[in-house]
Amino acid sequence: MPNIKVHTFFIALFSLVYFSVKTFVEPQRQIVFYVSTFGFLSLLSIIFVISIPVLVKMKNTKFTTFLMVERRWIGIYTFFLALTHMLLVYNFFFGWDINKLLNHPNKVFLFLGSLALVILALLAITSNNYSVKKLGKNWKKLHALIYLALLLVLIHSFRIGLIYLKLDWVKILIIALLALMLYLKFIKFRKVYKK
Ligand code: HEM
């Protein structure tokens, strides 16, 4: 099975989050740690997926080629990380009561996160050869929506983050990482992409 490594990696990641939070975080803070960690990993994974073509251009190795081939699956797992984050929020923060969400002081930022999740869902559903064939040129346009999803997630998480993105140095690190990636993608390697 060609994708076994990617599946194993993400199953290990989900398990690692589950056991580390259970082991190292005091019980009354575990839920918020689960929510934040899955949200944070999803954000990192979005940035990583966008960066894969840049990594290939920088260094064409067996590993970067592998990442390029498995990019679709990495994208699908990025969606599952975000879905887990959202399901935990709905279950533990709002008890599946939509009114609690609609009356929440951060409802605008929660809405932006929800919109990003819808985009990731669309991208995950169309990450297969059948959709590439069926959508033709529009497939690329549709998948460019990842940049919009990233922007929405950044606004969402920078405003309401309770753990990782509450820290200024983490925000600065994320912005620096993004700036570097966008510079490499759209300035340094622009000619390569235009070909
Ligand atoms: C693509 C979808 C999403 C991504 C990638 C995402 C990512 C994030 C990130 C990175 C944080 C900050 C974590 C931290 O540093 O503490 C966060 C916070 C939060 N998100 Fe999302 N989010 C998404 C969608 C949603 C949705 C649909 C909801 C629920 C309607 C939601 C509810 C929350 C809440 C309540 C917080 C504050 C608690 C916390 O910090 O974890 N998110 N999200």
PDB file of C-alpha atoms and ligand atoms in Angstrom:
ATOM      1  CA  MET A   1       0.000   0.000   0.000  1.00  0.00           C
ATOM      2  CA  PRO A   2       1.705   3.222  -1.132  1.00  0.00           C
ATOM      3  CA  ASN A   3       0.142   5.589   1.433  1.00  0.00           C
ATOM      4  CA  ILE A   4       0.810   3.487   4.537  1.00  0.00           C
ATOM      5  CA  LYS A   5       3.562   5.819   5.820  1.00  0.00           C
ATOM      6  CA  VAL A   6       1.303   8.882   5.745  1.00  0.00           C
ATOM      7  CA  HIS A   7      -1.557   7.017   7.455  1.00  0.00           C
ATOM      8  CA  THR A   8       0.805   5.648  10.111  1.00  0.00           C
ATOM      9  CA  PHE A   9       2.253   9.110  10.723  1.00  0.00           C
ATOM     10  CA  PHE A  10      -1.128  10.756  11.269  1.00  0.00           C
ATOM     11  CA  ILE A  11      -2.532   7.898  13.381  1.00  0.00           C
ATOM     12  CA  ALA A  12       0.635   8.168  15.519  1.00  0.00           C
ATOM     13  CA  LEU A  13       0.164  11.950  15.728  1.00  0.00           C
ATOM     14  CA  PHE A  14      -3.461  11.664  16.910  1.00  0.00           C
ATOM     15  CA  SER A  15      -2.400   9.015  19.473  1.00  0.00           C
ATOM     16  CA  LEU A  16       0.565  11.116  20.631  1.00  0.00           C
ATOM     17  CA  VAL A  17      -1.701  14.120  21.273  1.00  0.00           C
ATOM     18  CA  TYR A  18      -4.214  11.926  23.106  1.00  0.00           C
ATOM     19  CA  PHE A  19      -1.666  10.249  25.405  1.00  0.00           C
ATOM     20  CA  SER A  20       0.559  13.284  26.028  1.00  0.00           C
ATOM     21  CA  VAL A  21      -2.361  15.488  27.089  1.00  0.00           C
ATOM     22  CA  LYS A  22      -3.790  12.660  29.242  1.00  0.00           C
ATOM     23  CA  THR A  23      -0.404  12.097  30.877  1.00  0.00           C
ATOM     24  CA  PHE A  24       1.072  15.568  31.268  1.00  0.00           C
ATOM     25  CA  VAL A  25      -1.856  18.001  31.594  1.00  0.00           C
ATOM     26  CA  GLU A  26      -3.890  18.390  34.782  1.00  0.00           C
ATOM     27  CA  PRO A  27      -7.451  16.981  34.309  1.00  0.00           C
ATOM     28  CA  GLN A  28      -9.326  20.297  34.465  1.00  0.00           C
ATOM     29  CA  ARG A  29      -7.236  21.732  31.592  1.00  0.00           C
ATOM     30  CA  GLN A  30      -7.208  18.651  29.358  1.00  0.00           C
ATOM     31  CA  ILE A  31     -10.209  19.579  27.177  1.00  0.00           C
ATOM     32  CA  VAL A  32      -8.867  22.994  26.262  1.00  0.00           C
ATOM     33  CA  PHE A  33      -5.464  21.427  25.540  1.00  0.00           C
ATOM     34  CA  TYR A  34      -7.034  18.858  23.213  1.00  0.00           C
ATOM     35  CA  VAL A  35      -9.033  21.589  21.408  1.00  0.00           C
ATOM     36  CA  SER A  36      -6.057  23.919  21.053  1.00  0.00           C
ATOM     37  CA  THR A  37      -3.559  21.234  20.069  1.00  0.00           C
ATOM     38  CA  PHE A  38      -5.719  19.835  17.259  1.00  0.00           C
ATOM     39  CA  GLY A  39      -6.459  23.388  16.014  1.00  0.00           C
ATOM     40  CA  PHE A  40      -2.784  24.330  16.188  1.00  0.00           C
ATOM     41  CA  LEU A  41      -1.633  21.150  14.404  1.00  0.00           C
ATOM     42  CA  SER A  42      -4.193  21.782  11.677  1.00  0.00           C
ATOM     43  CA  LEU A  43      -2.875  25.304  11.178  1.00  0.00           C
ATOM     44  CA  LEU A  44       0.717  24.006  10.974  1.00  0.00           C
ATOM     45  CA  SER A  45      -0.418  21.308   8.570  1.00  0.00           C
ATOM     46  CA  ILE A  46      -2.084  23.874   6.243  1.00  0.00           C
ATOM     47  CA  ILE A  47       1.194  25.826   6.132  1.00  0.00           C
ATOM     48  CA  PHE A  48       3.124  22.590   5.537  1.00  0.00           C
ATOM     49  CA  VAL A  49       0.878  21.464   2.651  1.00  0.00           C
ATOM     50  CA  ILE A  50       1.311  24.837   0.947  1.00  0.00           C
ATOM     51  CA  SER A  51       5.088  24.623   1.485  1.00  0.00           C
ATOM     52  CA  ILE A  52       5.617  21.184  -0.085  1.00  0.00           C
ATOM     53  CA  PRO A  53       6.138  22.439  -3.694  1.00  0.00           C
ATOM     54  CA  VAL A  54       8.595  25.013  -2.328  1.00  0.00           C
ATOM     55  CA  LEU A  55      10.525  22.292  -0.497  1.00  0.00           C
ATOM     56  CA  VAL A  56      10.703  20.278  -3.726  1.00  0.00           C
ATOM     57  CA  LYS A  57      12.103  23.288  -5.600  1.00  0.00           C
ATOM     58  CA  MET A  58      14.662  23.883  -2.854  1.00  0.00           C
ATOM     59  CA  LYS A  59      15.852  20.298  -2.607  1.00  0.00           C
ATOM     60  CA  ASN A  60      14.638  17.564  -4.883  1.00  0.00           C
ATOM     61  CA  THR A  61      15.228  14.477  -2.759  1.00  0.00           C
ATOM     62  CA  LYS A  62      13.453  11.143  -2.348  1.00  0.00           C
ATOM     63  CA  PHE A  63      11.711  12.548   0.735  1.00  0.00           C
ATOM     64  CA  THR A  64      10.434  15.765  -0.886  1.00  0.00           C
ATOM     65  CA  THR A  65       9.223  13.777  -3.916  1.00  0.00           C
ATOM     66  CA  PHE A  66       7.416  11.453  -1.489  1.00  0.00           C
ATOM     67  CA  LEU A  67       5.779  14.482   0.181  1.00  0.00           C
ATOM     68  CA  MET A  68       4.674  15.808  -3.212  1.00  0.00           C
ATOM     69  CA  VAL A  69       3.132  12.453  -4.155  1.00  0.00           C
ATOM     70  CA  GLU A  70       1.355  12.174  -0.795  1.00  0.00           C
ATOM     71  CA  ARG A  71       0.281  15.850  -0.692  1.00  0.00           C
ATOM     72  CA  ARG A  72      -3.375  14.989  -1.201  1.00  0.00           C
ATOM     73  CA  TRP A  73      -3.441  12.642   1.784  1.00  0.00           C
ATOM     74  CA  ILE A  74      -1.611  15.160   3.963  1.00  0.00           C
ATOM     75  CA  GLY A  75      -4.303  17.687   2.971  1.00  0.00           C
ATOM     76  CA  ILE A  76      -7.071  15.231   3.857  1.00  0.00           C
ATOM     77  CA  TYR A  77      -5.545  14.636   7.303  1.00  0.00           C
ATOM     78  CA  THR A  78      -5.223  18.409   7.755  1.00  0.00           C
ATOM     79  CA  PHE A  79      -9.001  18.517   7.379  1.00  0.00           C
ATOM     80  CA  PHE A  80      -9.433  15.689   9.924  1.00  0.00           C
ATOM     81  CA  LEU A  81      -7.282  17.570  12.449  1.00  0.00           C
ATOM     82  CA  ALA A  82      -9.503  20.653  12.008  1.00  0.00           C
ATOM     83  CA  LEU A  83     -12.664  18.522  12.150  1.00  0.00           C
ATOM     84  CA  THR A  84     -11.522  16.950  15.439  1.00  0.00           C
ATOM     85  CA  HIS A  85     -10.834  20.471  16.797  1.00  0.00           C
ATOM     86  CA  MET A  86     -14.335  21.615  15.798  1.00  0.00           C
ATOM     87  CA  LEU A  87     -16.123  18.506  17.114  1.00  0.00           C
ATOM     88  CA  LEU A  88     -14.387  18.919  20.488  1.00  0.00           C
ATOM     89  CA  VAL A  89     -15.442  22.589  20.597  1.00  0.00           C
ATOM     90  CA  TYR A  90     -19.066  21.758  19.721  1.00  0.00           C
ATOM     91  CA  ASN A  91     -19.212  18.930  22.223  1.00  0.00           C
ATOM     92  CA  PHE A  92     -17.336  20.310  25.229  1.00  0.00           C
ATOM     93  CA  PHE A  93     -17.688  24.098  24.848  1.00  0.00           C
ATOM     94  CA  PHE A  94     -21.198  24.395  23.400  1.00  0.00           C
ATOM     95  CA  GLY A  95     -22.826  21.027  24.221  1.00  0.00           C
ATOM     96  CA  TRP A  96     -24.181  20.945  20.633  1.00  0.00           C
ATOM     97  CA  ASP A  97     -26.338  24.014  21.423  1.00  0.00           C
ATOM     98  CA  ILE A  98     -26.132  26.227  18.322  1.00  0.00           C
ATOM     99  CA  ASN A  99     -27.602  29.194  20.284  1.00  0.00           C
ATOM    100  CA  LYS A 100     -24.538  29.193  22.548  1.00  0.00           C
ATOM    101  CA  LEU A 101     -22.419  29.598  19.437  1.00  0.00           C
ATOM    102  CA  LEU A 102     -24.636  32.285  17.895  1.00  0.00           C
ATOM    103  CA  ASN A 103     -24.634  34.323  21.121  1.00  0.00           C
ATOM    104  CA  HIS A 104     -20.949  33.856  21.835  1.00  0.00           C
ATOM    105  CA  PRO A 105     -18.889  37.096  22.167  1.00  0.00           C
ATOM    106  CA  ASN A 106     -16.393  35.632  19.645  1.00  0.00           C
ATOM    107  CA  LYS A 107     -19.049  34.467  17.199  1.00  0.00           C
ATOM    108  CA  VAL A 108     -17.449  36.346  14.259  1.00  0.00           C
ATOM    109  CA  PHE A 109     -14.115  34.590  14.775  1.00  0.00           C
ATOM    110  CA  LEU A 110     -15.853  31.255  15.282  1.00  0.00           C
ATOM    111  CA  PHE A 111     -17.725  31.860  12.019  1.00  0.00           C
ATOM    112  CA  LEU A 112     -14.428  32.514  10.194  1.00  0.00           C
ATOM    113  CA  GLY A 113     -13.080  29.212  11.562  1.00  0.00           C
ATOM    114  CA  SER A 114     -16.241  27.444  10.391  1.00  0.00           C
ATOM    115  CA  LEU A 115     -15.863  28.933   6.909  1.00  0.00           C
ATOM    116  CA  ALA A 116     -12.255  27.714   6.798  1.00  0.00           C
ATOM    117  CA  LEU A 117     -13.457  24.242   7.775  1.00  0.00           C
ATOM    118  CA  VAL A 118     -16.007  24.235   4.931  1.00  0.00           C
ATOM    119  CA  ILE A 119     -13.201  25.139   2.501  1.00  0.00           C
ATOM    120  CA  LEU A 120     -10.945  22.368   3.859  1.00  0.00           C
ATOM    121  CA  ALA A 121     -13.877  19.933   3.519  1.00  0.00           C
ATOM    122  CA  LEU A 122     -14.364  20.937  -0.141  1.00  0.00           C
ATOM    123  CA  LEU A 123     -10.662  20.480  -0.819  1.00  0.00           C
ATOM    124  CA  ALA A 124     -10.570  17.105   0.956  1.00  0.00           C
ATOM    125  CA  ILE A 125     -13.617  15.829  -0.976  1.00  0.00           C
ATOM    126  CA  THR A 126     -12.068  16.852  -4.309  1.00  0.00           C
ATOM    127  CA  SER A 127      -8.585  15.494  -3.555  1.00  0.00           C
ATOM    128  CA  ASN A 128      -8.839  12.561  -5.938  1.00  0.00           C
ATOM    129  CA  ASN A 129      -8.161  11.787  -9.616  1.00  0.00           C
ATOM    130  CA  TYR A 130     -11.880  11.677 -10.451  1.00  0.00           C
ATOM    131  CA  SER A 131     -12.374  15.304  -9.283  1.00  0.00           C
ATOM    132  CA  VAL A 132      -9.194  16.475 -11.045  1.00  0.00           C
ATOM    133  CA  LYS A 133     -10.571  15.036 -14.304  1.00  0.00           C
ATOM    134  CA  LYS A 134     -14.138  16.245 -13.764  1.00  0.00           C
ATOM    135  CA  LEU A 135     -13.234  19.811 -12.687  1.00  0.00           C
ATOM    136  CA  GLY A 136     -10.457  20.331 -15.256  1.00  0.00           C
ATOM    137  CA  LYS A 137      -8.950  23.827 -15.011  1.00  0.00           C
ATOM    138  CA  ASN A 138     -11.330  24.720 -12.160  1.00  0.00           C
ATOM    139  CA  TRP A 139      -9.673  22.137  -9.897  1.00  0.00           C
ATOM    140  CA  LYS A 140      -6.577  24.329  -9.531  1.00  0.00           C
ATOM    141  CA  LYS A 141      -8.731  27.412  -8.906  1.00  0.00           C
ATOM    142  CA  LEU A 142     -10.747  25.559  -6.276  1.00  0.00           C
ATOM    143  CA  HIS A 143      -7.611  24.343  -4.523  1.00  0.00           C
ATOM    144  CA  ALA A 144      -6.164  27.856  -4.483  1.00  0.00           C
ATOM    145  CA  LEU A 145      -8.866  28.463  -1.834  1.00  0.00           C
ATOM    146  CA  ILE A 146      -6.379  26.952   0.630  1.00  0.00           C
ATOM    147  CA  TYR A 147      -4.851  30.449   0.865  1.00  0.00           C
ATOM    148  CA  LEU A 148      -8.234  31.915   1.834  1.00  0.00           C
ATOM    149  CA  ALA A 149      -8.686  29.127   4.416  1.00  0.00           C
ATOM    150  CA  LEU A 150      -5.248  29.924   5.823  1.00  0.00           C
ATOM    151  CA  LEU A 151      -6.093  33.625   6.116  1.00  0.00           C
ATOM    152  CA  LEU A 152      -9.399  32.848   7.862  1.00  0.00           C
ATOM    153  CA  VAL A 153      -7.687  30.450  10.278  1.00  0.00           C
ATOM    154  CA  LEU A 154      -5.009  33.031  11.070  1.00  0.00           C
ATOM    155  CA  ILE A 155      -7.599  35.675  11.983  1.00  0.00           C
ATOM    156  CA  HIS A 156      -9.651  33.067  13.879  1.00  0.00           C
ATOM    157  CA  SER A 157      -6.781  31.672  15.915  1.00  0.00           C
ATOM    158  CA  PHE A 158      -4.803  34.879  16.515  1.00  0.00           C
ATOM    159  CA  ARG A 159      -7.926  36.431  18.052  1.00  0.00           C
ATOM    160  CA  ILE A 160      -9.300  33.573  20.136  1.00  0.00           C
ATOM    161  CA  GLY A 161      -6.359  31.220  20.761  1.00  0.00           C
ATOM    162  CA  LEU A 162      -6.226  30.169  24.418  1.00  0.00           C
ATOM    163  CA  ILE A 163      -2.934  28.294  24.563  1.00  0.00           C
ATOM    164  CA  TYR A 164      -0.354  28.331  21.760  1.00  0.00           C
ATOM    165  CA  LEU A 165      -1.536  31.421  19.914  1.00  0.00           C
ATOM    166  CA  LYS A 166      -1.975  33.330  23.126  1.00  0.00           C
ATOM    167  CA  LEU A 167       1.809  33.581  23.193  1.00  0.00           C
ATOM    168  CA  ASP A 168       3.307  36.458  21.210  1.00  0.00           C
ATOM    169  CA  TRP A 169       6.435  34.518  20.269  1.00  0.00           C
ATOM    170  CA  VAL A 170       4.330  31.768  18.687  1.00  0.00           C
ATOM    171  CA  LYS A 171       2.409  34.384  16.666  1.00  0.00           C
ATOM    172  CA  ILE A 172       5.704  35.928  15.508  1.00  0.00           C
ATOM    173  CA  LEU A 173       7.079  32.488  14.591  1.00  0.00           C
ATOM    174  CA  ILE A 174       3.992  31.659  12.517  1.00  0.00           C
ATOM    175  CA  ILE A 175       4.138  35.017  10.692  1.00  0.00           C
ATOM    176  CA  ALA A 176       7.894  34.595  10.047  1.00  0.00           C
ATOM    177  CA  LEU A 177       7.360  31.065   8.717  1.00  0.00           C
ATOM    178  CA  LEU A 178       4.584  32.276   6.431  1.00  0.00           C
ATOM    179  CA  ALA A 179       6.573  35.256   5.195  1.00  0.00           C
ATOM    180  CA  LEU A 180       9.512  32.975   4.344  1.00  0.00           C
ATOM    181  CA  MET A 181       7.283  30.476   2.574  1.00  0.00           C
ATOM    182  CA  LEU A 182       5.429  33.149   0.560  1.00  0.00           C
ATOM    183  CA  TYR A 183       8.733  34.807  -0.381  1.00  0.00           C
ATOM    184  CA  LEU A 184      10.178  31.516  -1.625  1.00  0.00           C
ATOM    185  CA  LYS A 185       6.990  30.543  -3.444  1.00  0.00           C
ATOM    186  CA  PHE A 186       6.021  33.808  -5.109  1.00  0.00           C
ATOM    187  CA  ILE A 187       9.339  35.664  -5.450  1.00  0.00           C
ATOM    188  CA  LYS A 188      12.331  33.323  -5.450  1.00  0.00           C
ATOM    189  CA  PHE A 189      10.741  30.434  -7.362  1.00  0.00           C
ATOM    190  CA  ARG A 190       8.127  32.471  -9.252  1.00  0.00           C
ATOM    191  CA  LYS A 191       9.775  31.862 -12.640  1.00  0.00           C
ATOM    192  CA  VAL A 192       9.805  28.130 -12.059  1.00  0.00           C
ATOM    193  CA  TYR A 193       6.049  28.162 -11.383  1.00  0.00           C
ATOM    194  CA  LYS A 194       5.294  30.388 -14.391  1.00  0.00           C
ATOM    195  CA  LYS A 195       6.839  27.868 -16.797  1.00  0.00           C
TER     196      LYS A 195
HETATM  197  C1  HEM B   1      -9.974  24.955   9.417  1.00  0.00           C
HETATM  198  C2  HEM B   1     -10.600  25.006  10.571  1.00  0.00           C
HETATM  199  C3  HEM B   1      -9.969  25.478  11.855  1.00  0.00           C
HETATM  200  C4  HEM B   1      -8.653  25.588  12.216  1.00  0.00           C
HETATM  201  C5  HEM B   1      -7.421  25.204  11.424  1.00  0.00           C
HETATM  202  C6  HEM B   1      -8.630  26.146  13.563  1.00  0.00           C
HETATM  203  C7  HEM B   1      -7.475  26.437  14.257  1.00  0.00           C
HETATM  204  C8  HEM B   1      -7.459  27.015  15.506  1.00  0.00           C
HETATM  205  C9  HEM B   1      -6.274  27.405  16.206  1.00  0.00           C
HETATM  206  C10 HEM B   1      -4.856  27.290  15.664  1.00  0.00           C
HETATM  207  C11 HEM B   1      -6.648  27.911  17.405  1.00  0.00           C
HETATM  208  C12 HEM B   1      -5.735  28.458  18.486  1.00  0.00           C
HETATM  209  C13 HEM B   1      -5.227  27.343  19.364  1.00  0.00           C
HETATM  210  C14 HEM B   1      -4.397  27.895  20.487  1.00  0.00           C
HETATM  211  O1  HEM B   1      -3.300  28.336  20.235  1.00  0.00           O
HETATM  212  O2  HEM B   1      -4.873  27.907  21.610  1.00  0.00           O
HETATM  213  C15 HEM B   1      -8.091  27.832  17.474  1.00  0.00           C
HETATM  214  C16 HEM B   1      -8.837  28.231  18.550  1.00  0.00           C
HETATM  215  C17 HEM B   1     -10.180  28.001  18.662  1.00  0.00           C
HETATM  216  N1  HEM B   1     -11.006  27.494  17.703  1.00  0.00           N
HETATM  217 FE1  HEM B   1     -10.477  26.917  15.855  1.00  0.00          FE
HETATM  218  N2  HEM B   1      -9.924  26.311  13.997  1.00  0.00           N
HETATM  219  C18 HEM B   1     -10.758  25.922  12.987  1.00  0.00           C
HETATM  220  C19 HEM B   1     -12.136  25.920  13.019  1.00  0.00           C
HETATM  221  C20 HEM B   1     -12.877  26.099  14.140  1.00  0.00           C
HETATM  222  C21 HEM B   1     -14.304  25.908  14.240  1.00  0.00           C
HETATM  223  C22 HEM B   1     -15.203  25.429  13.092  1.00  0.00           C
HETATM  224  C23 HEM B   1     -14.654  26.194  15.517  1.00  0.00           C
HETATM  225  C24 HEM B   1     -16.011  26.134  16.150  1.00  0.00           C
HETATM  226  C25 HEM B   1     -17.029  26.774  15.672  1.00  0.00           C
HETATM  227  C26 HEM B   1     -13.455  26.582  16.235  1.00  0.00           C
HETATM  228  C27 HEM B   1     -13.391  26.967  17.556  1.00  0.00           C
HETATM  229  C28 HEM B   1     -12.280  27.403  18.214  1.00  0.00           C
HETATM  230  C29 HEM B   1     -12.268  27.873  19.583  1.00  0.00           C
HETATM  231  C30 HEM B   1     -13.466  27.922  20.534  1.00  0.00           C
HETATM  232  C31 HEM B   1     -10.960  28.253  19.861  1.00  0.00           C
HETATM  233  C32 HEM B   1     -10.429  28.823  21.197  1.00  0.00           C
HETATM  234  C33 HEM B   1      -9.922  27.718  22.053  1.00  0.00           C
HETATM  235  C34 HEM B   1      -8.512  27.328  21.659  1.00  0.00           C
HETATM  236  O3  HEM B   1      -7.597  28.135  21.747  1.00  0.00           O
HETATM  237  O4  HEM B   1      -8.337  26.182  21.249  1.00  0.00           O
HETATM  238  N3  HEM B   1     -12.389  26.496  15.368  1.00  0.00           N
HETATM  239  N4  HEM B   1      -8.557  27.303  16.305  1.00  0.00           N
END
